[in-house]
CSV table of C-alpha atoms in Angstrom, one decimal:
chain,number,residue,atom,x,y,z
A,20,MET,CA,-47.8,-85.7,11.2
A,21,ASN,CA,-45.0,-84.6,8.9
A,22,ARG,CA,-47.6,-83.1,6.5
A,23,CYS,CA,-49.1,-81.0,9.4
A,24,PHE,CA,-45.7,-79.8,10.4
A,25,LEU,CA,-44.8,-78.7,6.9
A,26,LEU,CA,-48.1,-76.8,6.5
A,27,SER,CA,-47.6,-75.1,9.9
A,28,ALA,CA,-44.0,-74.1,8.9
A,29,LEU,CA,-45.2,-72.7,5.6
A,30,CYS,CA,-47.9,-70.6,7.3
A,31,LEU,CA,-45.4,-69.2,9.7
A,32,LEU,CA,-43.0,-68.3,6.8
A,33,LEU,CA,-45.8,-66.4,5.0
A,34,LEU,CA,-46.9,-64.5,8.1
A,35,SER,CA,-43.3,-63.4,8.9
A,36,SER,CA,-42.8,-62.3,5.3
A,37,THR,CA,-46.0,-60.2,5.4
A,38,ALA,CA,-44.9,-58.6,8.7
A,39,ALA,CA,-41.5,-57.7,7.4
A,40,CYS,CA,-43.0,-55.9,4.4
A,41,SER,CA,-45.5,-54.0,6.5
A,42,SER,CA,-42.7,-53.0,9.0
A,43,GLY,CA,-40.9,-51.0,6.3
A,44,SER,CA,-38.0,-53.3,5.4
A,45,GLN,CA,-38.7,-52.6,1.7
A,46,PRO,CA,-36.0,-50.2,0.2
A,47,GLN,CA,-37.0,-46.5,0.5
A,48,ASP,CA,-36.3,-45.9,-3.2
A,49,ALA,CA,-38.3,-48.8,-4.4
A,50,PRO,CA,-40.9,-47.7,-7.0
A,51,GLN,CA,-44.3,-46.9,-5.5
A,52,PRO,CA,-47.0,-47.4,-8.1
A,53,ALA,CA,-49.6,-44.8,-7.9
A,54,ALA,CA,-52.6,-44.0,-10.1
A,55,GLN,CA,-52.1,-40.8,-12.1
A,56,ASP,CA,-54.5,-38.9,-14.4
A,57,ASP,CA,-53.4,-38.3,-17.9
A,58,LEU,CA,-51.6,-35.0,-18.5
A,59,ALA,CA,-52.7,-33.4,-21.8
A,60,VAL,CA,-50.0,-31.2,-23.3
A,61,ASP,CA,-49.5,-29.4,-26.6
A,62,LEU,CA,-45.9,-30.4,-27.2
A,63,LEU,CA,-43.7,-33.2,-26.0
A,64,ILE,CA,-40.0,-33.1,-26.9
A,65,GLU,CA,-38.5,-36.5,-26.1
A,66,ASN,CA,-35.3,-38.6,-26.4
A,67,GLY,CA,-33.1,-35.5,-26.4
A,68,SER,CA,-30.0,-34.6,-24.4
A,69,ILE,CA,-31.7,-32.1,-22.0
A,70,LEU,CA,-29.5,-29.3,-20.6
A,71,THR,CA,-31.8,-27.6,-18.2
A,72,MET,CA,-29.3,-24.8,-17.3
A,73,ASP,CA,-30.8,-24.6,-13.8
A,74,GLU,CA,-28.7,-23.6,-10.8
A,75,ALA,CA,-27.5,-27.2,-10.5
A,76,TYR,CA,-26.8,-27.5,-14.2
A,77,THR,CA,-29.0,-30.6,-14.3
A,78,HIS,CA,-28.3,-32.6,-17.4
A,79,HIS,CA,-30.5,-35.5,-18.6
A,80,PRO,CA,-28.5,-37.4,-21.3
A,81,ILE,CA,-31.8,-38.7,-22.4
A,82,GLY,CA,-34.9,-36.9,-21.3
A,83,TYR,CA,-38.1,-35.0,-22.2
A,84,VAL,CA,-39.7,-31.6,-21.9
A,85,ALA,CA,-43.5,-31.2,-21.9
A,86,VAL,CA,-45.2,-28.0,-22.9
A,87,LYS,CA,-48.8,-26.9,-22.3
A,88,GLY,CA,-49.8,-23.5,-23.7
A,89,ASP,CA,-46.9,-21.1,-23.2
A,90,GLU,CA,-45.5,-22.9,-20.2
A,91,ILE,CA,-43.2,-25.8,-19.4
A,92,VAL,CA,-45.1,-28.3,-17.3
A,93,GLU,CA,-42.7,-31.1,-16.8
A,94,VAL,CA,-39.0,-31.9,-17.4
A,95,GLY,CA,-37.4,-35.2,-16.7
A,96,GLY,CA,-34.9,-37.9,-17.5
A,97,GLY,CA,-35.5,-41.1,-19.4
A,98,ALA,CA,-38.6,-41.8,-21.3
A,99,ALA,CA,-41.6,-39.6,-20.9
A,100,PRO,CA,-44.3,-41.1,-18.6
A,101,GLU,CA,-47.2,-42.7,-20.5
A,102,GLN,CA,-49.6,-40.4,-18.7
A,103,ILE,CA,-48.3,-37.4,-20.8
A,104,GLN,CA,-50.6,-37.2,-23.8
A,105,PRO,CA,-49.3,-34.7,-26.4
A,106,LEU,CA,-51.0,-33.1,-29.4
A,107,ARG,CA,-47.5,-33.2,-31.0
A,108,ARG,CA,-44.4,-35.3,-30.3
A,109,VAL,CA,-40.9,-34.2,-31.4
A,110,ASP,CA,-38.3,-36.9,-31.4
A,111,ALA,CA,-35.1,-35.0,-30.3
A,112,ARG,CA,-32.9,-38.0,-30.6
A,113,GLY,CA,-29.4,-36.8,-31.7
A,114,HIS,CA,-30.1,-33.2,-30.4
A,115,PHE,CA,-29.3,-31.0,-27.5
A,116,VAL,CA,-32.4,-29.4,-25.9
A,117,LEU,CA,-31.7,-26.3,-24.0
A,118,PRO,CA,-33.3,-23.0,-23.0
A,119,GLY,CA,-33.7,-20.3,-25.7
A,120,LEU,CA,-30.7,-18.0,-25.8
A,121,ILE,CA,-30.9,-14.4,-24.5
A,122,ASN,CA,-29.2,-11.6,-26.4
A,123,GLY,CA,-28.7,-8.9,-23.8
A,124,HIS,CA,-27.8,-6.0,-26.1
A,125,GLN,CA,-28.8,-5.3,-29.7
A,126,HIS,CA,-29.7,-2.6,-32.2
A,127,ALA,CA,-31.8,-4.8,-34.4
A,128,PRO,CA,-32.8,-2.3,-37.3
A,129,MET,CA,-29.1,-1.8,-38.0
A,130,THR,CA,-29.0,-5.0,-40.0
A,131,VAL,CA,-29.6,-2.6,-42.9
A,132,MET,CA,-26.2,-1.0,-42.1
A,133,ARG,CA,-24.3,-4.2,-41.7
A,134,GLY,CA,-20.8,-3.5,-43.1
A,135,VAL,CA,-21.4,0.2,-43.9
A,136,ALA,CA,-18.2,1.3,-42.0
A,137,ASP,CA,-15.8,-1.4,-40.6
A,138,ASP,CA,-12.4,-1.4,-39.0
A,139,LEU,CA,-12.9,2.0,-37.2
A,140,ALA,CA,-12.7,3.2,-33.6
A,141,LEU,CA,-16.1,3.6,-31.9
A,142,MET,CA,-16.2,7.5,-31.8
A,143,ASP,CA,-15.1,7.7,-35.5
A,144,TRP,CA,-17.5,5.0,-36.5
A,145,LEU,CA,-20.4,6.7,-34.6
A,146,GLN,CA,-19.9,10.3,-35.4
A,147,ASN,CA,-18.6,10.2,-38.9
A,148,TYR,CA,-20.5,7.3,-40.4
A,149,ILE,CA,-23.3,5.8,-38.3
A,150,PHE,CA,-25.0,9.0,-37.0
A,151,PRO,CA,-24.9,10.6,-40.5
A,152,SER,CA,-26.2,7.4,-42.1
A,153,GLU,CA,-29.0,7.2,-39.6
A,154,ALA,CA,-29.9,10.9,-40.1
A,155,ALA,CA,-30.3,10.3,-43.9
A,156,ASN,CA,-32.0,6.9,-43.8
A,157,VAL,CA,-33.7,5.9,-40.6
A,158,ASP,CA,-37.5,6.0,-40.8
A,159,GLU,CA,-40.3,3.7,-39.8
A,160,GLU,CA,-40.0,1.6,-42.9
A,161,MET,CA,-36.2,0.9,-42.4
A,162,VAL,CA,-36.7,0.1,-38.8
A,163,TYR,CA,-39.5,-2.3,-39.4
A,164,TRP,CA,-37.9,-4.3,-42.1
A,165,GLY,CA,-34.4,-4.2,-40.6
A,166,THR,CA,-35.9,-5.6,-37.4
A,167,LEU,CA,-37.6,-8.4,-39.3
A,168,LEU,CA,-34.2,-9.3,-40.9
A,169,ALA,CA,-32.6,-9.3,-37.4
A,170,ALA,CA,-35.3,-11.4,-35.9
A,171,MET,CA,-34.9,-14.0,-38.8
A,172,GLU,CA,-31.2,-14.2,-38.0
A,173,MET,CA,-31.6,-14.5,-34.3
A,174,ILE,CA,-34.4,-17.0,-34.4
A,175,ARG,CA,-32.5,-19.2,-36.8
A,176,GLY,CA,-29.6,-19.1,-34.4
A,177,GLY,CA,-31.6,-20.0,-31.3
A,178,THR,CA,-32.1,-16.6,-29.7
A,179,THR,CA,-35.6,-16.3,-28.2
A,180,LEU,CA,-35.3,-13.0,-26.3
A,181,TYR,CA,-33.3,-9.9,-27.1
A,182,VAL,CA,-32.8,-6.5,-25.6
A,183,ASP,CA,-32.9,-3.6,-28.0
A,184,MET,CA,-32.1,0.1,-28.2
A,185,TYR,CA,-33.1,2.2,-31.2
A,186,TYR,CA,-35.5,4.7,-32.8
A,187,PHE,CA,-39.1,4.2,-33.7
A,188,GLU,CA,-39.2,1.4,-31.2
A,189,GLY,CA,-42.9,0.9,-31.8
A,190,LYS,CA,-42.0,-0.4,-35.2
A,191,VAL,CA,-39.3,-2.6,-33.7
A,192,ALA,CA,-42.1,-4.0,-31.4
A,193,GLU,CA,-44.4,-4.6,-34.3
A,194,ALA,CA,-41.8,-6.5,-36.3
A,195,THR,CA,-40.6,-8.5,-33.3
A,196,ALA,CA,-44.2,-9.6,-32.3
A,197,ARG,CA,-44.9,-10.6,-35.9
A,198,THR,CA,-42.0,-13.1,-35.9
A,199,GLY,CA,-43.2,-14.5,-32.5
A,200,MET,CA,-40.0,-13.4,-30.8
A,201,ARG,CA,-39.6,-11.9,-27.3
A,202,GLY,CA,-38.1,-8.5,-26.9
A,203,ILE,CA,-37.1,-6.0,-24.1
A,204,LEU,CA,-37.3,-3.0,-26.4
A,205,GLY,CA,-35.9,0.4,-25.4
A,206,GLN,CA,-37.0,3.7,-27.0
A,207,THR,CA,-33.6,5.5,-27.4
A,208,ILE,CA,-33.3,9.0,-26.0
A,209,LEU,CA,-30.4,11.4,-26.8
A,210,ASP,CA,-29.8,15.1,-26.1
A,211,PHE,CA,-29.4,16.0,-29.8
A,212,PRO,CA,-31.8,15.6,-32.7
A,213,VAL,CA,-32.4,12.0,-33.8
A,214,PRO,CA,-34.6,10.4,-36.5
A,215,ASP,CA,-37.7,10.2,-34.3
A,216,ALA,CA,-37.3,13.2,-32.0
A,217,HIS,CA,-35.9,16.8,-32.2
A,218,ASN,CA,-35.0,16.9,-28.5
A,219,PRO,CA,-35.0,14.7,-25.5
A,220,GLN,CA,-38.2,16.0,-24.2
A,221,GLN,CA,-40.0,15.0,-27.4
A,222,GLY,CA,-38.2,11.6,-27.2
A,223,ILE,CA,-39.4,11.0,-23.7
A,224,ALA,CA,-43.0,12.0,-24.5
A,225,ALA,CA,-42.9,9.5,-27.4
A,226,ALA,CA,-41.4,6.9,-25.2
A,227,LYS,CA,-44.3,7.2,-22.8
A,228,VAL,CA,-46.8,6.6,-25.6
A,229,PHE,CA,-44.8,3.5,-26.6
A,230,LEU,CA,-44.6,2.2,-23.0
A,231,ALA,CA,-48.4,2.6,-22.5
A,232,LYS,CA,-49.2,0.8,-25.8
A,233,TRP,CA,-47.0,-2.2,-25.2
A,234,LYS,CA,-46.9,-2.6,-21.4
A,235,ASP,CA,-49.1,-5.7,-21.2
A,236,HIS,CA,-48.0,-7.6,-24.4
A,237,PRO,CA,-47.2,-11.3,-23.8
A,238,LEU,CA,-43.9,-11.1,-25.8
A,239,ILE,CA,-42.8,-7.4,-25.6
A,240,VAL,CA,-41.4,-5.7,-22.6
A,241,PRO,CA,-41.2,-2.0,-23.4
A,242,ALA,CA,-38.3,0.0,-21.9
A,243,VAL,CA,-36.7,3.4,-21.8
A,244,ALA,CA,-33.2,3.7,-23.2
A,245,PRO,CA,-31.1,6.8,-22.6
A,246,HIS,CA,-28.2,6.2,-24.9
A,247,SER,CA,-25.3,6.8,-22.6
A,248,PRO,CA,-23.8,9.1,-19.9
A,249,TYR,CA,-21.9,11.0,-22.5
A,250,THR,CA,-24.8,11.7,-24.9
A,251,CYS,CA,-27.5,12.5,-22.2
A,252,SER,CA,-27.5,15.2,-19.6
A,253,THR,CA,-28.2,14.5,-16.0
A,254,GLU,CA,-31.6,16.1,-16.5
A,255,THR,CA,-32.3,13.7,-19.4
A,256,LEU,CA,-31.1,10.6,-17.5
A,257,LEU,CA,-33.3,11.3,-14.5
A,258,ALA,CA,-36.3,12.1,-16.7
A,259,CYS,CA,-35.8,8.7,-18.4
A,260,LYS,CA,-35.5,7.0,-15.0
A,261,ALA,CA,-38.7,8.7,-13.8
A,262,ALA,CA,-40.6,7.4,-16.9
A,263,ALA,CA,-39.3,3.9,-16.3
A,264,GLU,CA,-40.5,4.1,-12.7
A,265,GLU,CA,-43.9,5.5,-13.7
A,266,PHE,CA,-44.5,2.5,-16.0
A,267,ASP,CA,-42.4,0.0,-14.0
A,268,VAL,CA,-40.2,-1.0,-17.0
A,269,PRO,CA,-36.5,-1.5,-17.5
A,270,LEU,CA,-33.8,1.1,-18.2
A,271,VAL,CA,-31.4,0.2,-20.9
A,272,ILE,CA,-28.1,2.2,-21.3
A,273,HIS,CA,-24.6,2.0,-22.7
A,274,VAL,CA,-22.1,2.3,-19.8
A,275,ALA,CA,-18.3,2.6,-19.7
A,276,GLU,CA,-17.8,1.2,-23.2
A,277,THR,CA,-14.6,3.0,-24.2
A,278,GLN,CA,-11.8,5.1,-22.8
A,279,ASP,CA,-13.1,8.0,-24.8
A,280,GLU,CA,-16.3,7.7,-22.8
A,281,LEU,CA,-14.4,7.7,-19.6
A,282,ARG,CA,-12.6,10.9,-20.7
A,283,GLN,CA,-15.8,12.7,-21.7
A,284,VAL,CA,-17.6,11.8,-18.5
A,285,ARG,CA,-14.7,12.9,-16.4
A,286,GLU,CA,-14.7,16.2,-18.2
A,287,LYS,CA,-18.4,16.5,-17.7
A,288,ALA,CA,-18.8,15.2,-14.1
A,289,GLY,CA,-15.3,14.8,-12.7
A,290,THR,CA,-15.7,11.1,-12.2
A,291,THR,CA,-16.3,7.8,-14.0
A,292,PRO,CA,-19.5,6.7,-15.7
A,293,VAL,CA,-20.6,4.2,-13.1
A,294,ARG,CA,-19.9,6.5,-10.2
A,295,TYR,CA,-21.6,9.4,-12.0
A,296,LEU,CA,-24.7,7.3,-12.5
A,297,ARG,CA,-24.7,6.3,-8.9
A,298,ASP,CA,-24.2,9.8,-7.6
A,299,ILE,CA,-27.1,11.3,-9.6
A,300,GLY,CA,-29.4,8.5,-8.3
A,301,PHE,CA,-29.8,6.7,-11.7
A,302,LEU,CA,-28.8,3.2,-10.7
A,303,ASP,CA,-31.2,0.6,-9.5
A,304,ASP,CA,-32.3,-3.0,-10.3
A,305,ARG,CA,-34.2,-2.0,-13.4
A,306,VAL,CA,-31.0,-0.9,-15.2
A,307,ILE,CA,-29.5,-3.1,-17.9
A,308,ALA,CA,-25.9,-1.8,-18.5
A,309,ALA,CA,-24.5,-2.7,-21.9
A,310,HIS,CA,-20.7,-3.2,-22.2
A,311,ALA,CA,-19.3,-2.1,-18.7
A,312,VAL,CA,-15.8,-2.5,-20.1
A,313,TRP,CA,-13.9,0.2,-18.2
A,314,VAL,CA,-15.1,-0.5,-14.6
A,315,ASP,CA,-12.8,-1.1,-11.6
A,316,GLU,CA,-13.2,-3.3,-8.5
A,317,GLU,CA,-15.2,-0.6,-6.6
A,318,GLU,CA,-17.5,0.0,-9.5
A,319,ILE,CA,-18.2,-3.8,-9.8
A,320,GLU,CA,-19.4,-3.6,-6.2
A,321,ILE,CA,-21.5,-0.6,-7.0
A,322,LEU,CA,-23.2,-2.5,-9.9
A,323,LYS,CA,-23.8,-5.4,-7.6
A,324,ARG,CA,-25.1,-3.3,-4.7
A,325,PHE,CA,-27.7,-1.6,-6.9
A,326,GLY,CA,-28.7,-4.8,-8.7
A,327,VAL,CA,-27.6,-3.6,-12.2
A,328,GLY,CA,-27.5,-6.2,-14.9
A,329,PRO,CA,-24.2,-5.8,-17.0
A,330,VAL,CA,-24.2,-7.3,-20.5
A,331,HIS,CA,-20.9,-8.4,-22.1
A,332,ASN,CA,-20.4,-7.8,-25.9
A,333,PRO,CA,-17.1,-9.4,-26.7
A,334,GLU,CA,-17.1,-9.4,-30.5
A,335,SER,CA,-18.2,-5.7,-30.8
A,336,ASN,CA,-15.7,-4.7,-28.2
A,337,MET,CA,-13.0,-6.5,-30.0
A,338,LYS,CA,-14.0,-5.2,-33.5
A,339,LEU,CA,-14.1,-1.6,-32.3
A,340,ALA,CA,-11.1,-2.0,-30.0
A,341,SER,CA,-13.1,-0.8,-27.1
A,342,GLY,CA,-11.4,-3.0,-24.5
A,343,VAL,CA,-12.0,-6.2,-22.6
A,344,ALA,CA,-14.6,-6.1,-19.8
A,345,PRO,CA,-13.6,-7.7,-16.5
A,346,VAL,CA,-16.2,-10.4,-16.8
A,347,PRO,CA,-14.4,-13.1,-14.7
A,348,GLU,CA,-14.1,-10.5,-11.9
A,349,MET,CA,-17.8,-9.6,-12.2
A,350,LEU,CA,-18.8,-13.3,-12.0
A,351,GLU,CA,-16.5,-13.8,-9.0
A,352,ALA,CA,-18.1,-10.9,-7.3
A,353,GLY,CA,-21.5,-12.6,-7.7
A,354,LEU,CA,-22.9,-10.4,-10.5
A,355,ALA,CA,-25.2,-12.0,-13.0
A,356,VAL,CA,-23.6,-11.1,-16.3
A,357,GLY,CA,-25.4,-11.5,-19.6
A,358,ILE,CA,-24.0,-11.6,-23.1
A,359,GLY,CA,-25.0,-9.7,-26.2
A,360,THR,CA,-23.9,-9.3,-29.8
A,361,ASP,CA,-24.4,-5.5,-30.0
A,362,GLY,CA,-25.8,-4.3,-33.3
A,363,PRO,CA,-25.2,-6.0,-36.6
A,364,ALA,CA,-23.3,-2.9,-37.8
A,365,SER,CA,-20.6,-3.3,-35.2
A,366,ASN,CA,-20.3,-7.1,-35.0
A,367,ASN,CA,-21.4,-8.0,-37.9
A,368,ASN,CA,-23.4,-11.0,-37.1
A,369,ILE,CA,-25.9,-11.6,-34.3
A,370,ASP,CA,-25.1,-15.2,-33.6
A,371,LEU,CA,-25.0,-15.9,-29.9
A,372,LEU,CA,-23.4,-19.3,-30.2
A,373,ASP,CA,-20.5,-17.6,-31.9
A,374,GLU,CA,-20.5,-14.8,-29.2
A,375,MET,CA,-20.2,-17.4,-26.4
A,376,ASP,CA,-17.2,-19.0,-28.1
A,377,SER,CA,-15.6,-15.6,-28.5
A,378,ALA,CA,-16.3,-14.6,-24.8
A,379,ALA,CA,-14.7,-17.8,-23.4
A,380,LYS,CA,-11.6,-17.5,-25.6
A,381,LEU,CA,-11.2,-13.7,-25.2
A,382,HIS,CA,-10.9,-13.9,-21.5
A,383,LYS,CA,-8.5,-16.8,-21.6
A,384,ILE,CA,-6.0,-14.9,-23.7
A,385,SER,CA,-6.5,-11.6,-22.0
A,386,SER,CA,-5.8,-13.2,-18.6
A,387,MET,CA,-3.4,-15.8,-19.9
A,388,ASP,CA,-5.5,-18.3,-17.9
A,389,PRO,CA,-7.3,-21.1,-19.8
A,390,THR,CA,-9.5,-21.8,-16.8
A,391,VAL,CA,-10.8,-18.3,-16.3
A,392,LEU,CA,-14.2,-18.6,-18.1
A,393,SER,CA,-15.5,-22.1,-18.9
A,394,ALA,CA,-17.8,-23.2,-21.7
A,395,ARG,CA,-20.5,-23.9,-19.1
A,396,GLN,CA,-20.2,-20.4,-17.7
A,397,ALA,CA,-20.3,-18.9,-21.2
A,398,LEU,CA,-23.5,-20.8,-21.9
A,399,SER,CA,-25.0,-19.8,-18.6
A,400,MET,CA,-24.4,-16.1,-19.6
A,401,ALA,CA,-26.7,-16.7,-22.6
A,402,THR,CA,-29.3,-18.5,-20.6
A,403,ARG,CA,-29.8,-18.4,-16.8
A,404,LEU,CA,-27.4,-15.6,-15.9
A,405,GLY,CA,-28.6,-13.7,-18.9
A,406,ALA,CA,-32.2,-14.0,-17.7
A,407,GLN,CA,-31.1,-12.7,-14.3
A,408,ALA,CA,-29.2,-9.8,-15.8
A,409,VAL,CA,-32.4,-8.6,-17.6
A,410,ASP,CA,-34.6,-9.4,-14.6
A,411,MET,CA,-36.5,-12.2,-16.3
A,412,GLU,CA,-35.2,-15.2,-14.3
A,413,HIS,CA,-38.6,-15.8,-12.9
A,414,MET,CA,-39.9,-16.9,-16.3
A,415,LEU,CA,-36.9,-17.6,-18.6
A,416,GLY,CA,-33.3,-18.9,-18.7
A,417,SER,CA,-33.7,-22.5,-17.7
A,418,LEU,CA,-35.9,-25.5,-18.5
A,419,GLU,CA,-38.0,-25.9,-15.4
A,420,ALA,CA,-41.7,-26.5,-14.7
A,421,GLY,CA,-43.5,-23.2,-14.4
A,422,LYS,CA,-41.2,-21.2,-16.7
A,423,LYS,CA,-42.2,-20.0,-20.2
A,424,ALA,CA,-41.7,-22.5,-23.0
A,425,ASP,CA,-38.7,-20.9,-24.7
A,426,LEU,CA,-36.4,-23.7,-25.9
A,427,ILE,CA,-34.2,-24.8,-28.8
A,428,LEU,CA,-33.0,-28.0,-30.4
A,429,ILE,CA,-29.4,-28.1,-31.6
A,430,LYS,CA,-27.8,-31.0,-33.5
A,431,SER,CA,-25.6,-33.2,-31.4
A,432,GLN,CA,-25.0,-35.9,-34.0
A,433,ASP,CA,-24.7,-36.3,-37.8
A,434,VAL,CA,-22.7,-33.1,-38.2
A,435,PRO,CA,-18.9,-33.3,-38.3
A,436,GLU,CA,-18.4,-30.4,-35.9
A,437,ALA,CA,-20.5,-32.2,-33.2
A,438,VAL,CA,-18.7,-35.5,-33.3
A,439,PRO,CA,-17.4,-36.9,-31.0
A,440,SER,CA,-18.8,-35.1,-28.0
A,441,TYR,CA,-17.4,-35.7,-24.6
A,442,ASP,CA,-18.9,-32.7,-22.9
A,443,PRO,CA,-22.1,-31.1,-24.1
A,444,TYR,CA,-21.3,-27.6,-22.9
A,445,SER,CA,-17.9,-27.7,-24.7
A,446,THR,CA,-19.5,-29.0,-27.9
A,447,ILE,CA,-22.2,-26.3,-27.9
A,448,VAL,CA,-19.9,-23.4,-27.2
A,449,TYR,CA,-16.7,-24.3,-29.0
A,450,SER,CA,-17.9,-26.5,-31.8
A,451,LEU,CA,-21.4,-25.5,-33.0
A,452,GLY,CA,-22.9,-22.4,-34.5
A,453,ALA,CA,-26.2,-21.0,-35.6
A,454,GLN,CA,-26.4,-23.4,-38.5
A,455,SER,CA,-26.7,-26.3,-36.0
A,456,VAL,CA,-30.0,-25.0,-34.6
A,457,VAL,CA,-32.9,-27.0,-36.0
A,458,MET,CA,-35.9,-25.9,-34.0
A,459,THR,CA,-36.8,-22.8,-32.0
A,460,VAL,CA,-39.8,-22.6,-29.7
A,461,ILE,CA,-40.9,-19.3,-28.1
A,462,ASN,CA,-43.8,-19.0,-25.7
A,463,GLY,CA,-44.8,-22.5,-26.6
A,464,GLN,CA,-45.0,-21.8,-30.3
A,465,VAL,CA,-42.7,-23.4,-32.9
A,466,VAL,CA,-41.3,-20.4,-34.8
A,467,PHE,CA,-38.5,-22.1,-36.7
A,468,GLU,CA,-38.2,-25.7,-38.0
A,469,ARG,CA,-37.2,-27.6,-41.1
A,470,GLY,CA,-34.9,-24.7,-42.1
A,471,ALA,CA,-37.6,-22.1,-42.3
A,472,LEU,CA,-39.4,-19.5,-40.0
A,473,THR,CA,-43.1,-20.4,-39.6
A,474,LEU,CA,-44.6,-16.9,-39.2
A,475,ILE,CA,-43.1,-14.7,-41.9
A,476,ASP,CA,-42.2,-14.8,-45.6
A,477,GLU,CA,-38.4,-14.6,-45.6
A,478,VAL,CA,-38.2,-14.0,-49.4
A,479,GLU,CA,-40.3,-10.9,-49.0
A,480,VAL,CA,-38.0,-9.6,-46.3
A,481,TYR,CA,-34.9,-10.2,-48.4
A,482,ALA,CA,-36.4,-8.3,-51.3
A,483,LYS,CA,-37.3,-5.3,-49.2
A,484,ILE,CA,-33.8,-5.2,-47.6
A,485,LYS,CA,-32.3,-5.0,-51.1
A,486,GLU,CA,-34.4,-1.9,-51.8
A,487,LEU,CA,-33.3,-0.3,-48.5
A,488,GLN,CA,-29.7,-1.2,-49.3
A,489,ALA,CA,-29.9,0.6,-52.6
A,490,LYS,CA,-31.3,3.7,-50.9
A,491,LEU,CA,-28.6,3.7,-48.3
A,492,THR,CA,-25.9,3.3,-50.8
A,493,ARG,CA,-27.1,6.3,-52.8
A,494,SER,CA,-27.0,8.4,-49.6
A,495,LEU,CA,-23.5,7.4,-48.8
A,496,LYS,CA,-22.3,8.6,-52.2
A,497,ARG,CA,-23.6,12.2,-51.7
């Protein structure tokens, strides 16, 4: 009798337990095992501190990034799922993993002129030193090798995309593609004779050939680059815009860089550079505006309304005493502001990690407010916001599935300047520099690791630059 009673009770207990499970009393966040097919990938970066730089600033203290072809296919925290089967694993333990950095304004071939004329005001520097040096020295050879040197420096420092303005931009494109780097590359147009064009009409015609040739390249976005409102007539500016519209490419231009520029544009048009560009119908969302130093509150709203991408160049602006751009006000207004180094002749390095540090500190002292631009904001200007400023946010700027596989590894341990680290954004922006970058991946391809670029012979580049330096030195002595 007792045995039957015990058996009956046990059966009731089992039945009630089964019913409770089937009625949904199991916690909603309990793991639900599910069969998954293996995911074959080309590259798996694991065990790193993953700073995705997405809109939520998602940070995985330990996580992974999976890459297939030229695309990120999965990003997550913790250990990578066993279903991910990579051709190559990279153990990123002791490293930050973040999106490749975006240099929003550059003149890459000017590496050859690094240090030619320092400690001068912009107009003196340009008119009395740079323009004459360019007239005597700039040719396709100088442009090609100078760009290779710039790309070497940028890739070593974690830059994966840069925006350029210069002459013989087809050679800039060839050199950039050779290194495996991305570029938004603008053929520069001016109203006076320059090394690759006798007049703006010839320059625009050459630009159209360049645009047609490089339009569909996987790494190169060709662009039109009228130099500035004070070196290009209204007719030239609008012809450049028409070419950009015809080929559906960006427009790159210097805007409101100095007070001298303000004076010249006022004498020419009776207004300020931003208002002038608006009034002639030049501004739209394809415009990338380098500098934007001397803009007021109304002009910030104009830039926002037309979808213009301003690019801050703090170190060049400091070195040439051009002024301090109202970056905090732009960010507060909702503008996506990028960051750039400007050319290596006016900076003189092209280290974006250094540039972020300068940006954050410059605005603290200029406003006397230590909270005005945080390390996290500065890093976003070189990643997600930088991608928005150059209209590439759909494919770059953050580590998210579906975006292009542009990413870098930076030391977070075993270097004195990184230890201790209480906040990753602070450590990256305020403590680390280009020498801390240990791997650069662009479009899914490893282009820098173990202290060397993988696609070019750096010794060959250094030797060629020495030859070009000797030639330029001789021209300066004449």
